[in-house]
């Protein structure tokens, strides 16, 4: 599609970050609110999802109406949960995983050695069965075909190698998304071929670099991009600074970037990130996302 001057429209990439079921609901609400303000995120040429963002991205790029998805999010998740046990989140496992993640800024080289350490933790954890977790994701995705514009991220638990799944990967959508959502210590690593994979957020909650080459990118971060006033934790601060550095590197590469980060309402609902695995608050998260999306529509319309 071209304009009257003959110049092609800018390529647009949407990056959807990780953040549990609460993050999925909030991201769907954001998309709904933005759409009501004339910003249709489904127009993205490329949608990259990590963890929660992989569920959001798969649903959106499969043609789902964001407003309807946000309205139905509680039903969507209750159907997916069934008797799988995905809602029985180990607080000890989550705390241990977060401790490992906040130590990732001390990793040397490309971080693969640190990811291997997290992989060992993932393999040793006691979780629900792999088939139960994949089945719950399949119920959420309701047998959707793999969307052409969609990709999602995962990490090999043994080698620490980063993997991007897309339509050409010849992997069932529900298994690829499950691998992207396989939070170490909470959910089981997912078998794809002869390897097992864990949450793509082990590399980065955003994986912004996958938007490289786009002319325009919208980055959605479920987690705050900076520490709240009065809160001082060097490790968490360094972890958040790494996400900001990813965004700045993308800008330096010539991409026009806008970031949507949580507002105070969502931070309060999500316990400043500590309650992102609480399935009971997904409805409130979707409503908060819709309100923020409506407020952000004018800002994003300038580039989208």
Tab-separated table of C-alpha atoms in Angstrom:
chain	number	residue	atom	x	y	z
A	1	UNK	CA	0.000	0.000	0.000
A	2	UNK	CA	1.442	3.378	-0.933
A	3	UNK	CA	0.540	7.009	-0.484
A	4	UNK	CA	0.150	9.581	-3.263
A	5	UNK	CA	3.848	10.436	-3.186
A	6	UNK	CA	4.769	6.855	-3.968
A	7	UNK	CA	6.568	6.271	-0.642
A	8	UNK	CA	5.626	3.043	1.083
A	9	UNK	CA	4.097	3.080	4.562
A	10	UNK	CA	6.538	2.518	7.436
A	11	UNK	CA	7.047	-1.023	8.665
A	12	UNK	CA	5.532	-1.362	12.128
A	13	UNK	CA	6.556	-3.796	14.857
A	14	UNK	CA	4.700	-4.447	18.091
A	15	UNK	CA	6.709	-5.879	20.998
A	16	UNK	CA	4.657	-7.403	23.807
A	17	UNK	CA	6.539	-8.082	27.028
A	18	UNK	CA	6.090	-10.747	29.684
A	19	UNK	CA	4.075	-10.517	32.875
A	20	UNK	CA	1.883	-13.520	33.692
A	21	UNK	CA	-1.879	-13.837	33.156
A	22	UNK	CA	-2.394	-10.398	34.679
A	23	UNK	CA	-0.069	-8.991	32.027
A	24	UNK	CA	-1.999	-10.732	29.254
A	25	UNK	CA	-5.241	-9.159	30.473
A	26	UNK	CA	-3.655	-5.716	30.740
A	27	UNK	CA	-2.124	-5.942	27.258
A	28	UNK	CA	-5.470	-6.986	25.763
A	29	UNK	CA	-7.120	-4.070	27.554
A	30	UNK	CA	-4.470	-1.701	26.211
A	31	UNK	CA	-5.136	-2.907	22.670
A	32	UNK	CA	-8.873	-2.392	23.182
A	33	UNK	CA	-8.443	1.110	24.570
A	34	UNK	CA	-6.045	2.114	21.816
A	35	UNK	CA	-8.410	0.758	19.154
A	36	UNK	CA	-11.241	2.862	20.546
A	37	UNK	CA	-8.974	5.865	20.002
A	38	UNK	CA	-8.152	4.926	16.421
A	39	UNK	CA	-4.866	3.078	17.021
A	40	UNK	CA	-5.172	-0.485	15.717
A	41	UNK	CA	-2.205	-2.536	16.934
A	42	UNK	CA	-3.312	-5.376	14.666
A	43	UNK	CA	-1.943	-3.351	11.746
A	44	UNK	CA	1.577	-4.273	12.863
A	45	UNK	CA	3.654	-5.968	10.176
A	46	UNK	CA	5.404	-7.944	12.892
A	47	UNK	CA	4.301	-8.875	16.430
A	48	UNK	CA	6.892	-10.252	18.844
A	49	UNK	CA	5.624	-11.794	22.068
A	50	UNK	CA	7.572	-12.913	25.098
A	51	UNK	CA	5.880	-15.010	27.801
A	52	UNK	CA	2.555	-13.250	28.522
A	53	UNK	CA	3.091	-11.276	25.331
A	54	UNK	CA	3.110	-14.516	23.361
A	55	UNK	CA	-0.472	-15.272	24.414
A	56	UNK	CA	-1.585	-11.707	23.756
A	57	UNK	CA	0.171	-11.619	20.395
A	58	UNK	CA	-1.233	-14.959	19.243
A	59	UNK	CA	-4.784	-13.936	20.134
A	60	UNK	CA	-4.508	-10.503	18.502
A	61	UNK	CA	-2.836	-11.591	15.281
A	62	UNK	CA	-5.371	-14.374	14.827
A	63	UNK	CA	-8.014	-11.760	14.147
A	64	UNK	CA	-9.545	-11.487	17.584
A	65	UNK	CA	-11.274	-8.216	18.445
A	66	UNK	CA	-9.268	-6.667	21.308
A	67	UNK	CA	-12.378	-5.239	23.000
A	68	UNK	CA	-14.086	-8.627	22.982
A	69	UNK	CA	-10.937	-10.419	24.119
A	70	UNK	CA	-10.515	-7.978	27.007
A	71	UNK	CA	-14.168	-8.367	27.986
A	72	UNK	CA	-13.914	-12.172	27.864
A	73	UNK	CA	-10.496	-12.507	29.520
A	74	UNK	CA	-11.796	-14.013	32.764
A	75	UNK	CA	-13.723	-16.669	30.829
A	76	UNK	CA	-10.775	-17.297	28.511
A	77	UNK	CA	-8.483	-18.028	31.429
A	78	UNK	CA	-10.989	-20.029	33.465
A	79	UNK	CA	-11.515	-22.261	30.419
A	80	UNK	CA	-7.777	-22.635	29.988
A	81	UNK	CA	-7.197	-23.434	33.647
A	82	UNK	CA	-9.720	-26.259	33.892
A	83	UNK	CA	-8.191	-28.913	36.111
A	84	UNK	CA	-4.638	-28.306	34.837
A	85	UNK	CA	-3.333	-26.679	38.011
A	86	UNK	CA	-1.785	-23.706	36.198
A	87	UNK	CA	-3.358	-21.372	38.760
A	88	UNK	CA	-1.600	-23.118	41.669
A	89	UNK	CA	1.501	-20.963	41.515
A	90	UNK	CA	4.383	-21.793	43.813
A	91	UNK	CA	5.320	-18.614	45.669
A	92	UNK	CA	8.642	-20.167	46.632
A	93	UNK	CA	9.364	-21.073	43.014
A	94	UNK	CA	8.434	-17.602	41.809
A	95	UNK	CA	10.624	-15.924	44.434
A	96	UNK	CA	13.573	-18.132	43.539
A	97	UNK	CA	13.124	-17.431	39.838
A	98	UNK	CA	12.930	-13.678	40.381
A	99	UNK	CA	16.075	-13.815	42.478
A	100	UNK	CA	17.853	-15.542	39.602
A	101	UNK	CA	16.545	-12.973	37.121
A	102	UNK	CA	17.661	-10.007	39.189
A	103	UNK	CA	21.154	-11.502	39.287
A	104	UNK	CA	21.266	-11.678	35.481
A	105	UNK	CA	22.905	-8.257	35.260
A	106	UNK	CA	26.013	-9.846	36.763
A	107	UNK	CA	26.220	-12.338	33.905
A	108	UNK	CA	29.247	-12.196	31.639
A	109	UNK	CA	29.379	-12.513	27.866
A	110	UNK	CA	26.117	-13.037	26.032
A	111	UNK	CA	24.356	-14.331	29.137
A	112	UNK	CA	24.051	-17.921	27.900
A	113	UNK	CA	25.909	-19.314	30.923
A	114	UNK	CA	23.493	-17.555	33.260
A	115	UNK	CA	20.560	-18.857	31.201
A	116	UNK	CA	21.964	-22.374	31.565
A	117	UNK	CA	21.922	-21.885	35.327
A	118	UNK	CA	18.286	-20.839	35.157
A	119	UNK	CA	17.641	-23.858	32.934
A	120	UNK	CA	19.059	-26.183	35.575
A	121	UNK	CA	16.704	-24.601	38.093
A	122	UNK	CA	13.775	-25.078	35.682
A	123	UNK	CA	14.579	-28.760	35.153
A	124	UNK	CA	14.896	-29.458	38.878
A	125	UNK	CA	11.643	-27.727	39.893
A	126	UNK	CA	8.518	-29.670	40.799
A	127	UNK	CA	5.679	-28.438	38.576
A	128	UNK	CA	2.452	-29.568	36.943
A	129	UNK	CA	2.870	-32.081	34.082
A	130	UNK	CA	4.065	-30.728	30.751
A	131	UNK	CA	1.019	-32.034	28.882
A	132	UNK	CA	-1.310	-30.298	31.345
A	133	UNK	CA	0.406	-26.973	30.783
A	134	UNK	CA	0.446	-27.287	26.986
A	135	UNK	CA	-3.201	-28.309	27.082
A	136	UNK	CA	-4.153	-25.246	29.108
A	137	UNK	CA	-2.423	-22.975	26.585
A	138	UNK	CA	-4.184	-24.816	23.764
A	139	UNK	CA	-7.535	-24.137	25.448
A	140	UNK	CA	-6.746	-20.424	25.656
A	141	UNK	CA	-5.722	-20.319	21.983
A	142	UNK	CA	-8.704	-22.463	20.915
A	143	UNK	CA	-6.896	-24.293	18.109
A	144	UNK	CA	-5.835	-21.134	16.262
A	145	UNK	CA	-3.624	-21.435	13.204
A	146	UNK	CA	-0.188	-19.819	13.327
A	147	UNK	CA	-0.544	-16.127	12.316
A	148	UNK	CA	1.912	-15.003	9.635
A	149	UNK	CA	2.939	-11.800	11.449
A	150	UNK	CA	3.469	-13.430	14.849
A	151	UNK	CA	6.597	-14.754	16.543
A	152	UNK	CA	7.393	-15.664	20.131
A	153	UNK	CA	10.508	-16.335	22.162
A	154	UNK	CA	11.923	-19.186	24.237
A	155	UNK	CA	15.241	-20.358	25.695
A	156	UNK	CA	16.798	-23.842	25.533
A	157	UNK	CA	17.128	-25.044	29.136
A	158	UNK	CA	20.355	-26.959	28.470
A	159	UNK	CA	22.339	-24.693	26.140
A	160	UNK	CA	20.841	-21.336	27.084
A	161	UNK	CA	20.334	-20.662	23.367
A	162	UNK	CA	17.699	-18.088	22.521
A	163	UNK	CA	14.997	-19.258	20.118
A	164	UNK	CA	12.402	-17.328	18.129
A	165	UNK	CA	9.427	-19.369	16.944
A	166	UNK	CA	7.390	-18.273	13.933
A	167	UNK	CA	5.142	-19.735	11.272
A	168	UNK	CA	8.149	-21.149	9.417
A	169	UNK	CA	9.369	-23.057	12.501
A	170	UNK	CA	6.851	-25.842	11.890
A	171	UNK	CA	5.992	-26.045	15.599
A	172	UNK	CA	2.396	-26.258	16.876
A	173	UNK	CA	1.292	-22.818	18.033
A	174	UNK	CA	0.174	-23.972	21.478
A	175	UNK	CA	3.515	-25.704	22.122
A	176	UNK	CA	5.560	-22.689	20.994
A	177	UNK	CA	3.498	-20.314	23.143
A	178	UNK	CA	3.665	-22.715	26.084
A	179	UNK	CA	7.462	-22.753	25.825
A	180	UNK	CA	7.488	-18.954	25.815
A	181	UNK	CA	5.330	-18.958	28.967
A	182	UNK	CA	7.155	-21.752	30.815
A	183	UNK	CA	8.263	-19.709	33.831
A	184	UNK	CA	11.103	-21.600	35.564
A	185	UNK	CA	10.163	-22.848	39.017
A	186	UNK	CA	6.442	-22.522	38.236
A	187	UNK	CA	5.745	-24.310	34.960
A	188	UNK	CA	7.584	-27.187	33.246
A	189	UNK	CA	10.049	-26.784	30.374
A	190	UNK	CA	8.339	-27.626	27.088
A	191	UNK	CA	9.564	-30.242	24.650
A	192	UNK	CA	9.960	-29.120	21.045
A	193	UNK	CA	11.698	-31.671	18.878
A	194	UNK	CA	14.571	-33.121	20.877
A	195	UNK	CA	15.087	-30.094	23.134
A	196	UNK	CA	13.222	-28.508	26.026
A	197	UNK	CA	12.528	-24.818	26.323
A	198	UNK	CA	11.642	-22.279	28.991
A	199	UNK	CA	10.223	-18.768	29.148
A	200	UNK	CA	11.707	-16.332	26.616
A	201	UNK	CA	11.776	-13.760	29.417
A	202	UNK	CA	14.810	-15.537	30.819
A	203	UNK	CA	16.776	-13.676	28.150
A	204	UNK	CA	14.800	-10.447	28.494
A	205	UNK	CA	11.246	-9.532	29.537
A	206	UNK	CA	10.981	-7.566	26.269
A	207	UNK	CA	13.552	-8.811	23.724
A	208	UNK	CA	13.345	-5.419	22.046
A	209	UNK	CA	16.173	-6.192	19.653
A	210	UNK	CA	13.785	-8.368	17.635
A	211	UNK	CA	12.183	-5.146	16.403
A	212	UNK	CA	15.461	-4.165	14.745
A	213	UNK	CA	14.944	-2.907	11.214
A	214	UNK	CA	11.425	-1.650	11.770
A	215	UNK	CA	10.748	1.974	10.978
A	216	UNK	CA	8.241	2.243	13.828
A	217	UNK	CA	7.965	0.166	17.004
A	218	UNK	CA	5.583	0.170	19.923
A	219	UNK	CA	7.005	-1.548	22.997
A	220	UNK	CA	4.577	-2.712	25.689
A	221	UNK	CA	6.211	-3.420	29.042
A	222	UNK	CA	4.056	-5.057	31.715
A	223	UNK	CA	6.702	-4.230	34.295
A	224	UNK	CA	7.699	-0.728	35.322
A	225	UNK	CA	10.690	0.605	33.434
A	226	UNK	CA	12.145	2.331	36.497
A	227	UNK	CA	12.044	2.013	40.254
A	228	UNK	CA	9.225	3.896	42.008
A	229	UNK	CA	10.205	6.974	44.050
A	230	UNK	CA	11.626	6.095	47.434
A	231	UNK	CA	12.451	2.512	46.470
A	232	UNK	CA	16.112	1.626	46.266
A	233	UNK	CA	17.312	-1.811	45.194
A	234	UNK	CA	20.500	-1.821	43.098
A	235	UNK	CA	19.843	-5.254	41.586
A	236	UNK	CA	16.275	-4.487	40.519
A	237	UNK	CA	17.368	-1.058	39.341
A	238	UNK	CA	20.079	-2.577	37.154
A	239	UNK	CA	17.589	-5.126	35.799
A	240	UNK	CA	15.174	-2.363	34.798
A	241	UNK	CA	17.982	-0.232	33.378
A	242	UNK	CA	18.829	-3.122	31.051
A	243	UNK	CA	15.309	-2.926	29.565
A	244	UNK	CA	15.685	0.808	29.004
A	245	UNK	CA	19.056	0.192	27.342
A	246	UNK	CA	17.394	-2.215	24.894
A	247	UNK	CA	14.906	0.477	23.900
A	248	UNK	CA	17.603	3.105	23.491
A	249	UNK	CA	19.674	0.760	21.316
A	250	UNK	CA	16.667	0.311	19.043
A	251	UNK	CA	16.268	4.086	18.772
A	252	UNK	CA	19.932	4.503	17.930
A	253	UNK	CA	19.412	2.020	15.123
A	254	UNK	CA	16.983	4.438	13.491
A	255	UNK	CA	13.635	3.066	14.656
A	256	UNK	CA	10.988	5.483	15.903
A	257	UNK	CA	9.964	4.016	19.262
A	258	UNK	CA	7.147	4.602	21.719
A	259	UNK	CA	6.935	2.678	24.991
A	260	UNK	CA	3.800	1.932	26.981
A	261	UNK	CA	4.618	1.146	30.605
A	262	UNK	CA	2.280	0.555	33.564
A	263	UNK	CA	0.535	3.500	35.172
A	264	UNK	CA	-0.141	3.765	38.898
A	265	UNK	CA	-3.523	2.052	38.584
A	266	UNK	CA	-2.077	-1.090	37.063
A	267	UNK	CA	0.953	-1.075	39.344
A	268	UNK	CA	-1.418	-1.000	42.312
A	269	UNK	CA	-3.580	-3.812	40.930
A	270	UNK	CA	-0.534	-5.959	40.157
A	271	UNK	CA	1.132	-5.280	43.494
A	272	UNK	CA	3.948	-3.466	41.691
A	273	UNK	CA	4.646	-6.647	39.769
A	274	UNK	CA	4.405	-9.085	42.665
A	275	UNK	CA	0.887	-10.313	41.790
A	276	UNK	CA	1.242	-10.836	38.040
A	277	UNK	CA	0.497	-14.563	38.439
A	278	UNK	CA	-2.786	-13.969	40.310
A	279	UNK	CA	-5.530	-15.198	37.982
A	280	UNK	CA	-8.236	-13.661	40.212
A	281	UNK	CA	-7.372	-10.087	39.158
A	282	UNK	CA	-7.275	-10.477	35.364
A	283	UNK	CA	-10.628	-8.712	34.934
A	284	UNK	CA	-9.468	-5.652	36.858
A	285	UNK	CA	-6.200	-5.655	34.906
A	286	UNK	CA	-8.039	-5.661	31.570
A	287	UNK	CA	-10.200	-2.727	32.658
A	288	UNK	CA	-7.133	-0.780	33.790
A	289	UNK	CA	-5.420	-1.501	30.477
A	290	UNK	CA	-8.429	-0.270	28.526
A	291	UNK	CA	-8.462	3.006	30.423
A	292	UNK	CA	-4.740	3.550	29.868
A	293	UNK	CA	-5.050	2.642	26.183
A	294	UNK	CA	-7.654	5.348	25.682
A	295	UNK	CA	-5.317	7.873	27.304
A	296	UNK	CA	-2.333	6.756	25.208
A	297	UNK	CA	-4.152	6.684	21.855
A	298	UNK	CA	-3.381	10.249	20.848
A	299	UNK	CA	0.329	9.864	21.606
A	300	UNK	CA	0.640	6.646	19.638
A	301	UNK	CA	-1.468	7.856	16.737
A	302	UNK	CA	1.362	10.254	15.885
A	303	UNK	CA	3.587	7.342	14.821
A	304	UNK	CA	1.218	4.441	14.150
